[in-house]
Tab-separated table of C-alpha atoms in Angstrom:
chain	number	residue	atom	x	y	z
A	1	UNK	CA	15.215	-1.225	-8.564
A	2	UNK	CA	14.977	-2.950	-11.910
A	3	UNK	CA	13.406	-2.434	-14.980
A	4	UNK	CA	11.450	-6.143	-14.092
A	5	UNK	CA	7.515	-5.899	-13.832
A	6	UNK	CA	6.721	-7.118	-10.489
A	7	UNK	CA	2.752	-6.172	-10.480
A	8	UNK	CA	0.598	-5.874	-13.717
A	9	UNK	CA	-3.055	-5.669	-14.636
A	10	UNK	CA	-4.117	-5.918	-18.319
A	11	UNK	CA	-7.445	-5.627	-19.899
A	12	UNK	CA	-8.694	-6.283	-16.408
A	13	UNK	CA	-13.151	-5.945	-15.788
A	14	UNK	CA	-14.782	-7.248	-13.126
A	15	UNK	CA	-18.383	-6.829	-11.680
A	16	UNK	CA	-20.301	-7.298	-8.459
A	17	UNK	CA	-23.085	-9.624	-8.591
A	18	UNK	CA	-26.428	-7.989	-6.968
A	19	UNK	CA	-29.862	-8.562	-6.585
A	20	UNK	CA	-30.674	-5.707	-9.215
A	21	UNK	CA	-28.050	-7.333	-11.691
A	22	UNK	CA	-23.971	-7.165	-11.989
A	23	UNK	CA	-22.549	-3.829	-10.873
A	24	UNK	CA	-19.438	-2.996	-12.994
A	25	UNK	CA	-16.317	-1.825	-10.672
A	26	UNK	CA	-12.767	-2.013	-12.925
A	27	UNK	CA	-12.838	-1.848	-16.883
A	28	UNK	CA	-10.286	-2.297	-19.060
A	29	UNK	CA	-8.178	-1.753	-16.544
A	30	UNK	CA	-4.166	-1.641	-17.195
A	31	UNK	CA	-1.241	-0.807	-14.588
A	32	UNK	CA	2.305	-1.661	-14.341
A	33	UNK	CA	4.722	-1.921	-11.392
A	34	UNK	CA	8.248	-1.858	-12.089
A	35	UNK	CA	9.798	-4.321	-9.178
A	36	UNK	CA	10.899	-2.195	-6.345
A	37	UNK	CA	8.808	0.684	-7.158
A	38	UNK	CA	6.104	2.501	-4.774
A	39	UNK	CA	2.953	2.708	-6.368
A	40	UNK	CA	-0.310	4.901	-5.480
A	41	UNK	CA	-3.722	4.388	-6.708
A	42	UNK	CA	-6.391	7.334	-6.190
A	43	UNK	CA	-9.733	7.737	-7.083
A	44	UNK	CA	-13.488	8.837	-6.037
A	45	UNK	CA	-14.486	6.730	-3.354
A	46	UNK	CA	-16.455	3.118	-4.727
A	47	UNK	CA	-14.463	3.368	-7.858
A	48	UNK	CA	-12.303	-0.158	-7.183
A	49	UNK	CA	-9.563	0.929	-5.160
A	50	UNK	CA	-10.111	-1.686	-2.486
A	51	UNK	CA	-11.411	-4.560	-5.637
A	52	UNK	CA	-8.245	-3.932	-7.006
A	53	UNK	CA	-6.262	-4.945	-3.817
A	54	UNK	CA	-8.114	-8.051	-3.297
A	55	UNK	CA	-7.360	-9.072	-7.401
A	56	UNK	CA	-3.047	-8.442	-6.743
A	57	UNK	CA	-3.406	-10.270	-3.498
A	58	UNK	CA	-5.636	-13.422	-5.143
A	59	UNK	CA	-8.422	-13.344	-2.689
A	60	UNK	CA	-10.839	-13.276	-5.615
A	61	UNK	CA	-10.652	-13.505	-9.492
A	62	UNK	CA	-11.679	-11.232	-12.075
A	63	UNK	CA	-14.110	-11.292	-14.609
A	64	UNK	CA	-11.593	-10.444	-17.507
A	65	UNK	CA	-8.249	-9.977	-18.264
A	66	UNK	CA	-5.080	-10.887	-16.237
A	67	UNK	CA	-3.377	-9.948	-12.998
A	68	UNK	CA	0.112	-10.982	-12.852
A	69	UNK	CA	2.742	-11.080	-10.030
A	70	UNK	CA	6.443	-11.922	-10.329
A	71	UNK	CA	5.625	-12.965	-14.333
A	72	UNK	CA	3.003	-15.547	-13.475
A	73	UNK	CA	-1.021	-15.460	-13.341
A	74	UNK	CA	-2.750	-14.529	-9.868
A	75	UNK	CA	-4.595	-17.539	-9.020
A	76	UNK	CA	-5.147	-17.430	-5.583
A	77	UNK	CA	-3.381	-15.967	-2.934
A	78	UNK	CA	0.815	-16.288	-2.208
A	79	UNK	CA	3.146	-16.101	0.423
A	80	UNK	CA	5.015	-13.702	-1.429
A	81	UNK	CA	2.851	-10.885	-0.824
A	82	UNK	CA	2.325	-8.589	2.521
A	83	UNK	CA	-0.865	-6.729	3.440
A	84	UNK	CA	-1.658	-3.852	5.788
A	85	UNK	CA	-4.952	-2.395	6.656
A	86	UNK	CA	-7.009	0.826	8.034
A	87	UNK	CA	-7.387	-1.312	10.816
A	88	UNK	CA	-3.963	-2.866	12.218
A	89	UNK	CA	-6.257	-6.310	13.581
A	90	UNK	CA	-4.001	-7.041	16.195
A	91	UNK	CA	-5.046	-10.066	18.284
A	92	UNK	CA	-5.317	-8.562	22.345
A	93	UNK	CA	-4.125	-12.519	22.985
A	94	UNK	CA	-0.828	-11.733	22.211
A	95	UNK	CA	1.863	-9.810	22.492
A	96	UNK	CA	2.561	-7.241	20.230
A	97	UNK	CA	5.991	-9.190	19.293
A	98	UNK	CA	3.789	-12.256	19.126
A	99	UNK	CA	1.180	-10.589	16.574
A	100	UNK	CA	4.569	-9.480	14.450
A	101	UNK	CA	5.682	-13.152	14.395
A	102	UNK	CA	2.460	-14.659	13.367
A	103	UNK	CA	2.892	-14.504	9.288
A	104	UNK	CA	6.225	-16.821	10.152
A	105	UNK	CA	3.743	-19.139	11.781
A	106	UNK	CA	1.997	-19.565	8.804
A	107	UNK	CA	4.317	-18.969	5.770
A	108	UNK	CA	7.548	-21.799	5.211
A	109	UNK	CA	10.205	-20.272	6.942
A	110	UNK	CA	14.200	-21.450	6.883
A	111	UNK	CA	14.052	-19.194	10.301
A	112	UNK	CA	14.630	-21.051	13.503
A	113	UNK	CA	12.670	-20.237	16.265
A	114	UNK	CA	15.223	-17.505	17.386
A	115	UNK	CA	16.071	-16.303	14.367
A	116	UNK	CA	12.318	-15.542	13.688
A	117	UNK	CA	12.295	-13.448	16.844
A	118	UNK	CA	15.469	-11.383	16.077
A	119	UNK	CA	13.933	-10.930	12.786
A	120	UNK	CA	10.737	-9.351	14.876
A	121	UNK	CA	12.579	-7.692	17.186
A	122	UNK	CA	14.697	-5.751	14.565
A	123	UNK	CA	12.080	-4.640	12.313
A	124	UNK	CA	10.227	-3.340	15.820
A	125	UNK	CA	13.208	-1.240	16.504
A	126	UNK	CA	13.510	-0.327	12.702
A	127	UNK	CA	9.790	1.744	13.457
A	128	UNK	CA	10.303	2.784	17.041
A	129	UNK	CA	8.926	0.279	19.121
A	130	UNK	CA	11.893	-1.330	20.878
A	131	UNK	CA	10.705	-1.828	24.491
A	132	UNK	CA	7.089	-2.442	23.323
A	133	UNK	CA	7.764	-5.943	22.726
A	134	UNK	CA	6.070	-7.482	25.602
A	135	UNK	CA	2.838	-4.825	25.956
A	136	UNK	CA	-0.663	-5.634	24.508
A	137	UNK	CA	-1.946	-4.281	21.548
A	138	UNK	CA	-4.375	-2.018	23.917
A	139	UNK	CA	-1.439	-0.909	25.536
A	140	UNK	CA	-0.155	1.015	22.175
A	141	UNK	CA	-1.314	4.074	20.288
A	142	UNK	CA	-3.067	3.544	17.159
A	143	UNK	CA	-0.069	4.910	15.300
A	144	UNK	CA	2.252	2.323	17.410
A	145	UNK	CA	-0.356	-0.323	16.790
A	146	UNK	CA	-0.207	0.687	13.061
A	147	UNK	CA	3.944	0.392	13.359
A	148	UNK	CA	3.938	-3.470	14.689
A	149	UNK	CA	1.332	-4.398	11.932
A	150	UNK	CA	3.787	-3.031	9.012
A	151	UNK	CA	6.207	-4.855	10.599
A	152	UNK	CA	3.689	-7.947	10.851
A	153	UNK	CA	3.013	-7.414	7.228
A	154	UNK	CA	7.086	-7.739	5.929
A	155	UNK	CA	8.112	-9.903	8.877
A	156	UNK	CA	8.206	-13.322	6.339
A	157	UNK	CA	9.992	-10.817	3.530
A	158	UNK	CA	7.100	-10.438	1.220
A	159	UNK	CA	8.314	-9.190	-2.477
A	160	UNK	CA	4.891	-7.022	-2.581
A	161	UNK	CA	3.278	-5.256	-0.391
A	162	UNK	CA	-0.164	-3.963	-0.361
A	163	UNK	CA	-1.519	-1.073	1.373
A	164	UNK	CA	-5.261	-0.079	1.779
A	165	UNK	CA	-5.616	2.993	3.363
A	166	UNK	CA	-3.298	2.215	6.341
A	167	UNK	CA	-3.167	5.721	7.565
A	168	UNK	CA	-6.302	6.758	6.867
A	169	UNK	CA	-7.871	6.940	10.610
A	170	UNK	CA	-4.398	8.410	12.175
A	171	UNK	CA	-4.310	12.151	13.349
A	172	UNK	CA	-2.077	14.144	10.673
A	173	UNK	CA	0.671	14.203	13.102
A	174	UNK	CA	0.917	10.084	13.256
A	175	UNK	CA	0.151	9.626	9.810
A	176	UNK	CA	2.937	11.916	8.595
A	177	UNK	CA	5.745	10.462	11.018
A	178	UNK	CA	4.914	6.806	9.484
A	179	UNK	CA	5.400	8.178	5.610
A	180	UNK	CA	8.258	9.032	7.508
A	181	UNK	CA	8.929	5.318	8.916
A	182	UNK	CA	7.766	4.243	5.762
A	183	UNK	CA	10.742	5.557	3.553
A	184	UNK	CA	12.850	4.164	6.213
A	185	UNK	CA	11.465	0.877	5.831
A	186	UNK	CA	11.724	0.805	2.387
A	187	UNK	CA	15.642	1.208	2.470
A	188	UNK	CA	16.043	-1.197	5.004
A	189	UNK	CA	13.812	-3.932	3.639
A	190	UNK	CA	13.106	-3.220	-0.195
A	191	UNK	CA	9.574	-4.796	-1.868
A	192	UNK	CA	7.525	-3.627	-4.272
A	193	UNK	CA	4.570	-1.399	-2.629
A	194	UNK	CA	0.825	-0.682	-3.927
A	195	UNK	CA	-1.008	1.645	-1.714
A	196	UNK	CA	-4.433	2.616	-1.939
A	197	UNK	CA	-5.206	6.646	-0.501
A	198	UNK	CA	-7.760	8.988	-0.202
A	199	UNK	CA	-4.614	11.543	0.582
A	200	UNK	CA	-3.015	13.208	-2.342
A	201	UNK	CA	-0.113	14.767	-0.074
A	202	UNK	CA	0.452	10.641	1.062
A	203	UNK	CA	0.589	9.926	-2.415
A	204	UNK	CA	3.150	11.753	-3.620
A	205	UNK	CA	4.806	11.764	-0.375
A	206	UNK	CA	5.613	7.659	-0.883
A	207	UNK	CA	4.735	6.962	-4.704
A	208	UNK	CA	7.355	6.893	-7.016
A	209	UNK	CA	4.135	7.052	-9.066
A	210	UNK	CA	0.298	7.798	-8.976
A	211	UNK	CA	-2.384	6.048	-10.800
A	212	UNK	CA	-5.982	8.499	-10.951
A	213	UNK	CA	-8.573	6.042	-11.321
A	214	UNK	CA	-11.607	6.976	-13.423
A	215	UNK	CA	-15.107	6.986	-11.972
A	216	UNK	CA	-16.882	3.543	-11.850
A	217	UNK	CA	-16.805	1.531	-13.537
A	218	UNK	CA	-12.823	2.602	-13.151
A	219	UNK	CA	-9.947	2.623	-15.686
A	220	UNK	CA	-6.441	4.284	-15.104
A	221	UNK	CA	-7.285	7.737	-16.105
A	222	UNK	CA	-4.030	9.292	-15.327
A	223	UNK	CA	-0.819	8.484	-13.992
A	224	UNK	CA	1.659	10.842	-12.716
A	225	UNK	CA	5.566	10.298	-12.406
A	226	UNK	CA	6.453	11.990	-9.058
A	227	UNK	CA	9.800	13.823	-9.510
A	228	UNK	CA	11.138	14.698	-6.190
A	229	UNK	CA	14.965	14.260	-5.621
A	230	UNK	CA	17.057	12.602	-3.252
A	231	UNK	CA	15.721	11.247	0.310
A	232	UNK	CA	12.534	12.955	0.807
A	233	UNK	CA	11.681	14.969	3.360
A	234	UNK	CA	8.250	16.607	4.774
A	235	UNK	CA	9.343	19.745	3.610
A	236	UNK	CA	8.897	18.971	-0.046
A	237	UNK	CA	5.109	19.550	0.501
A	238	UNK	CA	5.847	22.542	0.819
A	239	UNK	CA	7.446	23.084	-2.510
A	240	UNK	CA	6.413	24.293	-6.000
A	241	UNK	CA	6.977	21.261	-6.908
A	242	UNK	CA	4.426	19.270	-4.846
A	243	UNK	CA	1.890	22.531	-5.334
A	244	UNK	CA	1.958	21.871	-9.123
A	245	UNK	CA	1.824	17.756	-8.831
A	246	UNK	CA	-1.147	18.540	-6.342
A	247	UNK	CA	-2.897	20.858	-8.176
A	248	UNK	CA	-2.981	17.998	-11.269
A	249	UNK	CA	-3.991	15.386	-8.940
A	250	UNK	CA	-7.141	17.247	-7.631
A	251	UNK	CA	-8.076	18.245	-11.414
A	252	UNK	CA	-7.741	14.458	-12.140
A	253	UNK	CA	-9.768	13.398	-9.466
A	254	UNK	CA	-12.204	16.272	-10.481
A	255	UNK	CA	-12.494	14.979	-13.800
A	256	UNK	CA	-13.537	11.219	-12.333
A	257	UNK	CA	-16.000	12.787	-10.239
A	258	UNK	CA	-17.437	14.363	-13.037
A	259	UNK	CA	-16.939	18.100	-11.834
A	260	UNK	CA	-14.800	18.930	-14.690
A	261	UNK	CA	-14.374	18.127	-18.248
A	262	UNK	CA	-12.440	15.305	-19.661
A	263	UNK	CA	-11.837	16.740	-22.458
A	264	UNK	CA	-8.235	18.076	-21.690
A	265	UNK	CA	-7.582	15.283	-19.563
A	266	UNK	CA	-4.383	13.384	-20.751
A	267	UNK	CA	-4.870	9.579	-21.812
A	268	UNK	CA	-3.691	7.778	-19.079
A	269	UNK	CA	0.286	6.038	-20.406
């Protein structure tokens, strides 16, 4: 990790157009990723979390300000980037090794055709699914199916990835063995990560920080520096340590749901 920004918003505002007139979503709105850092983003649900994806990724632009990737303006959308979703939309036409490849299909590659599949085939073992190569995405779990599209989403070696919700409709079981899978990638194959959570334990499970957004129209209300040591492990949840970064990240997320007062809330950094 380096002391480079990789991801950063500044001064960014956007708004929905709708039949009853625009309908504010981000404001003012200012974050910083330090390259290979893990970054979480919270908030009350239609406060932005999912806008703000879509702005990093350059499927739309916003109203004001600027969202920047590797130093330069988001324009429109780059090969450099990786996405994963609630739903792993894996095509039942292929195999699941096939559905991994596809991004190479797509992106410029120096990868020959062989070379592409070793690169598949070793980020399937990387998450457990050596031996799955050949099935159908029916075949699989919904946590398995969720394993081949993180590896679909890093297969061309994206320098960001971006997460929105992409545990969110696991049982608690699956969801914590890939935060589990997901440190593991992260040493094998390092990028620079945004994820987007409803779950506070995911967030400072993965996050080397967490980002509270404000109610709607949103602004970074608070970001928290998680401060666990060494490899984690699920056992930190269980520690004083998470207890007390918890308990802040509920008040937070109290406070931009408007069921406490922000008047001891800190000023976001």
């Amino acid at each position: 990790m380096t002391d480079a920004i990789q991801i950063a918003l500044r001064g960014v505002t956007h708004a929905y157009k709708t039949d009853s007139g625009p309908l504010p979503v981000l404001r003012d709105l200012n974050i910083e990723i330090p390259e290979g850092e893990f970054c979480a983003v919270v908030g009350p649900s239609g406060c932005g979390k999912s806008t703000l994806t879509r702005l990093i990724a350059g499927l739309m632009r916003a109203d004001q300000g600027d969202v920047i990737l590797h130093g330069e303006k988001v324009k429109g959308p780059k090969n450099t980037v990786g996405m994963a979703f609630q739903n792993p939309v894996l095509l039942e036409w292929r195999t699941i090794l096939d559905n991994v490849l596809l991004p190479l299909e797509i992106v410029p590659t120096k990868l020959n055709k062989a070379e592409r599949r070793d690169r598949a085939r070793s980020l399937l073992k990387l998450v457990g699914l050596e031996g799955f190569e050949d099935k159908r995405p029916s075949e699989l779990s919904g946590g398995m199916r969720q394993r081949a599209s993180l590896c679909r989403a890093i297969v061309h070696k994206p320098e960001v990835l971006i997460m929105d919700e992409p545990f969110g409709a696991l049982d608690a079981f699956t969801r914590e063995d890939l935060w589990q899978t997901m440190h593991n990638l992260r040493e094998e194959e390092p990028f620079t990560c945004l994820l987007i959570t409803h779950d506070l334990r995911e967030s400072i499970f993965l996050a080397d920080e967490v980002v509270v957004l404000s109610g709607r129209p949103a602004t970074a209300q608070y970001k928290l520096r998680v401060t666990f040591e060494g490899k984690r492990k699920l056992d930190d949840l269980y520690t004083q340590k998470a207890t007390d970064m918890l308990a802040i990240l509920r008040h937070q997320i109290e406070i931009a749901q408007g069921r406490a007062p922000a008047d001891d809330a800190e000023a976001a950094a």
